[in-house]
Coordinates of C-alpha atoms in Angstrom, one line a residue:
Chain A
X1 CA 5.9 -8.2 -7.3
X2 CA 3.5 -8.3 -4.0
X3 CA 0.1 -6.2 -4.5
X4 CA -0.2 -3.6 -6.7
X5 CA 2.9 -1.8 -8.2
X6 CA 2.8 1.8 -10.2
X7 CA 5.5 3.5 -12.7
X8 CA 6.9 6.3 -12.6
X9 CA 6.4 7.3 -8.9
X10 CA 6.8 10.8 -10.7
X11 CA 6.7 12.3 -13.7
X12 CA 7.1 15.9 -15.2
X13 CA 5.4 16.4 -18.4
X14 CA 5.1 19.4 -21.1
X15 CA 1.3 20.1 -22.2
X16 CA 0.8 18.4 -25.3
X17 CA 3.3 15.2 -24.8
X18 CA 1.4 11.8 -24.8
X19 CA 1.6 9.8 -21.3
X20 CA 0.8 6.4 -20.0
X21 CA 0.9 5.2 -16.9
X22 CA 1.1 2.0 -15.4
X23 CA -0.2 0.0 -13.1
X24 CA 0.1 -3.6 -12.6
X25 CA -1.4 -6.5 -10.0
X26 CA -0.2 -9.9 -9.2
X27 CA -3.5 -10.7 -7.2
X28 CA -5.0 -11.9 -9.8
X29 CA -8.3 -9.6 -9.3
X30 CA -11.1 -9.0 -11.8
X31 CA -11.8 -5.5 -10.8
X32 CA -9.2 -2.5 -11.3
X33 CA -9.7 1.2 -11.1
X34 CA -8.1 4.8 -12.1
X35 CA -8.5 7.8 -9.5
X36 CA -6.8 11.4 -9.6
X37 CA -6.4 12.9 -5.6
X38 CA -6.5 16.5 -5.7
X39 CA -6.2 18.7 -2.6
X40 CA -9.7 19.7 -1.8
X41 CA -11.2 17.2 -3.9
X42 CA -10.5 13.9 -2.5
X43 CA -10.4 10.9 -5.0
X44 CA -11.8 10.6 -7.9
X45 CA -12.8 7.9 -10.2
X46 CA -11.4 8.1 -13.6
X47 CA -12.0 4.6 -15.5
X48 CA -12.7 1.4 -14.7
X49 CA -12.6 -2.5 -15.4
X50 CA -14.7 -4.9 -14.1
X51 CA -12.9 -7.4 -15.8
X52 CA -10.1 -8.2 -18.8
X53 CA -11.8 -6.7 -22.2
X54 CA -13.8 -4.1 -20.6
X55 CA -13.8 -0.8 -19.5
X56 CA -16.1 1.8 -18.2
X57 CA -16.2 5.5 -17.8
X58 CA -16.1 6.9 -13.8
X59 CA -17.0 10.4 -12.7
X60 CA -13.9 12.6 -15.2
X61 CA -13.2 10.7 -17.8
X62 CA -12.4 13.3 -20.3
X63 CA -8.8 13.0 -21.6
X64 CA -7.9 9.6 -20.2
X65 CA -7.7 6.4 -21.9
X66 CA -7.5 2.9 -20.6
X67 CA -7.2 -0.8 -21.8
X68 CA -7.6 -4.1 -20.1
X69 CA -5.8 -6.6 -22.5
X70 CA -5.2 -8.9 -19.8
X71 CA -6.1 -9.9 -15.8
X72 CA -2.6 -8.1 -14.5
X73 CA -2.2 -4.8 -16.8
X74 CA -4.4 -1.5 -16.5
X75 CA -2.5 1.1 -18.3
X76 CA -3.9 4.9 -18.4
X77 CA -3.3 7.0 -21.1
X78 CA -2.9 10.5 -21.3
X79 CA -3.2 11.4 -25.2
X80 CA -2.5 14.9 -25.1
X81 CA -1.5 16.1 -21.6
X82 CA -3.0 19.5 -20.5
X83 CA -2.5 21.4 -16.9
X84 CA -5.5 20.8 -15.3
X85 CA -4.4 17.0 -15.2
X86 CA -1.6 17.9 -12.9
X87 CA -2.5 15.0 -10.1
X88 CA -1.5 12.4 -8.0
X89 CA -3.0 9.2 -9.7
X90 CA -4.1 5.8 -7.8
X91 CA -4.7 2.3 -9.4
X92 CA -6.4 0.0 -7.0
X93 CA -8.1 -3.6 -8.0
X94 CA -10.5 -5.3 -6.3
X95 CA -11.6 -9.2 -6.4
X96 CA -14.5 -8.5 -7.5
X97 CA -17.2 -5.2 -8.3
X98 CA -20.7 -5.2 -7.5
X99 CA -23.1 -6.7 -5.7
X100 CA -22.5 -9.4 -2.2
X101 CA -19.3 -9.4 -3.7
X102 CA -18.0 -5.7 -3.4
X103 CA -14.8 -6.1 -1.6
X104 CA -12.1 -4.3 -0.4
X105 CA -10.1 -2.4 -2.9
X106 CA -6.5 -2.6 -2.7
X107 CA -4.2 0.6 -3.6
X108 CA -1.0 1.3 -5.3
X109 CA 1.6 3.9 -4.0
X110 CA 0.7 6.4 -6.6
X111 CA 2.5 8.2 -9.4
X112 CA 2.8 12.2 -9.0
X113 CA 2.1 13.7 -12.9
X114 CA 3.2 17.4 -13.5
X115 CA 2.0 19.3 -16.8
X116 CA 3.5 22.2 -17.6
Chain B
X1 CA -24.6 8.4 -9.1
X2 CA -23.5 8.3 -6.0
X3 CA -22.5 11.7 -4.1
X4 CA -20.7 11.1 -0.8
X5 CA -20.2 13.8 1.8
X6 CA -17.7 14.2 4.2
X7 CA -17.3 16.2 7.2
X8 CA -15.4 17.5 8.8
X9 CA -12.4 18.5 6.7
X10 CA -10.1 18.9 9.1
X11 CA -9.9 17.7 13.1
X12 CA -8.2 17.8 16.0
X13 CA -8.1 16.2 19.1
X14 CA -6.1 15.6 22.3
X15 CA -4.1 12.9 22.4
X16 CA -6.3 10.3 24.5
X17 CA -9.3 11.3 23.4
X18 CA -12.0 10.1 20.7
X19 CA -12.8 11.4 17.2
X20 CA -15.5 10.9 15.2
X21 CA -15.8 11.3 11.2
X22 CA -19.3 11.9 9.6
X23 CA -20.3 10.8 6.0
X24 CA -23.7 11.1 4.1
X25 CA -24.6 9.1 0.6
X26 CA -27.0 9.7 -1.9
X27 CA -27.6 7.0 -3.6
X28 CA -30.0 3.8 -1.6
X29 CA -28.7 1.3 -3.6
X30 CA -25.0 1.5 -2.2
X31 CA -24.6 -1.1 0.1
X32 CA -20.6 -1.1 0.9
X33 CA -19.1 1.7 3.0
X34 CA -15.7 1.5 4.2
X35 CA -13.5 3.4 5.2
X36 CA -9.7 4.7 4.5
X37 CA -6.5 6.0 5.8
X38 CA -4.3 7.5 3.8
X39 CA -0.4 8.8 5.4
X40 CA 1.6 11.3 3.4
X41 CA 2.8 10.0 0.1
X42 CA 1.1 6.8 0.4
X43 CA -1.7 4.8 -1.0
X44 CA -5.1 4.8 1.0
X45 CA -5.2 1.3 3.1
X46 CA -8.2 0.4 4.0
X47 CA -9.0 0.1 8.3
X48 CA -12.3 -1.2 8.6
X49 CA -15.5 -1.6 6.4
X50 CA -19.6 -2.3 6.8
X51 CA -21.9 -3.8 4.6
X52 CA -25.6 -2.9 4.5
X53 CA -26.8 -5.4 6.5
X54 CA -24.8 -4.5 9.5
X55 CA -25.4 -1.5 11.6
X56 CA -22.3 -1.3 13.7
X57 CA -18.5 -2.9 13.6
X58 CA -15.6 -2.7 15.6
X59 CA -12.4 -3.1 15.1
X60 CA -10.0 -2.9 18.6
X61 CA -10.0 1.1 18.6
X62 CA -12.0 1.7 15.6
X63 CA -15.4 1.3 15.1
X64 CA -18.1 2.1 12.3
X65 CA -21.9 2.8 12.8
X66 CA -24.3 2.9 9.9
X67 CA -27.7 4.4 9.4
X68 CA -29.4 3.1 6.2
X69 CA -32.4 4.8 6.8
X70 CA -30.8 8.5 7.5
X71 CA -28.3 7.4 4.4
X72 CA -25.1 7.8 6.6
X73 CA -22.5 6.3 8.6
X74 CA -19.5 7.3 10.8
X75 CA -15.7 6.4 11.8
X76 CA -15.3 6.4 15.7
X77 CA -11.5 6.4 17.1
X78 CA -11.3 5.9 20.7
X79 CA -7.9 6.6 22.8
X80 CA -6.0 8.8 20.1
X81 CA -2.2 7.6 19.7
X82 CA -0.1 10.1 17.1
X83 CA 0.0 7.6 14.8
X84 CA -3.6 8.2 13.9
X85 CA -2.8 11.6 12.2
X86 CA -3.3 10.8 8.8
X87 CA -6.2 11.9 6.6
X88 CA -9.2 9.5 6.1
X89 CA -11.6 8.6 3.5
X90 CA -15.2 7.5 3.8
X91 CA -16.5 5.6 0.7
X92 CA -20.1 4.2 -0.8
X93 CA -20.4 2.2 -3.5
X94 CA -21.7 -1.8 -4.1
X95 CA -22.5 -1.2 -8.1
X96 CA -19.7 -2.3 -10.6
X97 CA -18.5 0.9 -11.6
X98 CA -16.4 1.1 -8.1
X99 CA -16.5 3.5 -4.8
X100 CA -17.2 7.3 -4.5
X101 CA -15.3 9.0 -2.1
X102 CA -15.4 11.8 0.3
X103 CA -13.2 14.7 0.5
X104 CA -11.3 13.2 3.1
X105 CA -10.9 14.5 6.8
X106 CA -7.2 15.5 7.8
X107 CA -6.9 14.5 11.5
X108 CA -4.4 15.7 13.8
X109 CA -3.3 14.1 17.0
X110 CA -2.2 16.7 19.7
X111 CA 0.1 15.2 22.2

């Protein structure tokens, strides 16, 4: 594994069916992070963790889950899927968040999630 | 929080020429503003970044200016090749809870 890697690359998905998604870094950064890109709307910060054990809510938040159980691993949940979170969906880490530390953040290739 | 605006939404130039992206921020306290290309069905990758402290920053064909007192900065590409078509992303942030984004700008390289 080099960088950040995401599964599926795709997925179709009927409205109500549970989803996670996954992303995982072999950087060994403290900081990872959940957008949705939609067209019109750019990206969009979803959840976030500064570090392993914590998370914290970004700008739509609402039907997502996440968990950071360890340094590599930032999965993203979708309990009960629903239209509107038709999306393309970035993971990116950074080293660190915040402060003289901010530094570049590094993105996966995606996974495109259909709800029907 | 932070609200980032991006403009404009789409461009076009001659191949050759320059092109130049605008973005404003809201929020004073964000103090990291780079800057993102993103090619069809990929990832965004970042191609150049400023910190606060720093009011300009080039990078071969690509530079970035920022005003900290108007609350905006700006992506300059001089000498247009085709493979600059791609859509770009501004960004502000510097807090822990990671960057806000523009809208993105879809430029187009004519040749």
């Amino acid at each position: 594994i080099a960088g950040i890697t995401q599964a599926p690359t795709s997925q179709i998905l009927a409205a109500g069916r549970r989803m996670t998604l996954r992303c995982t870094q072999d950087m060994r950064h403290n900081a990872m992070y959940w957008y949705r890109q939609d067209l019109g709307l750019g990206l969009r910060l979803i959840h976030y963790s500064n570090t392993a054990g914590t998370t914290g809510k970004g700008e739509v938040p609402d039907g997502y889950s996440v968990s950071r159980a360890n340094t590599d691993d930032f999965p993203l949940t979708l309990a009960s899927a629903v239209p509107s979170q038709t999306s393309v969906y970035f993971c990116a880490s950074s080293v660190a968040s915040g402060g003289a530390d901010y530094n570049e953040q590094f993105f996966g290739p995606g996974t495109r999630l259909t709800v029907l | 929080g932070e609200n980032v605006e991006q403009h404009p939404s789409t461009l076009s130039v001659q191949e050759g020429d320059s092109a130049v992206i605008k973005c404003t921020y809201s929020d004073s306290a964000s103090n990291y503003f780079p800057w993102y290309k993103q090619e069809l069905g990929k990832g965004p990758q970042l191609i150049i970044d400023i910190r606060s402290n720093v009011g300009e920053k080039k990078d071969q064909r690509i530079a970035v200016t920022l005003n900290k007192t108007a609350k905006h900065f700006s992506l300059h590409i001089t000498e247009t090749q085709p493979e600059d078509s791609a859509v770009y992303f501004c960004a502000a942030g510097g807090g822990a809870d990671g960057l806000t984004f523009g809208k993105g700008t879809h430029l187009i390289i004519q040749p």
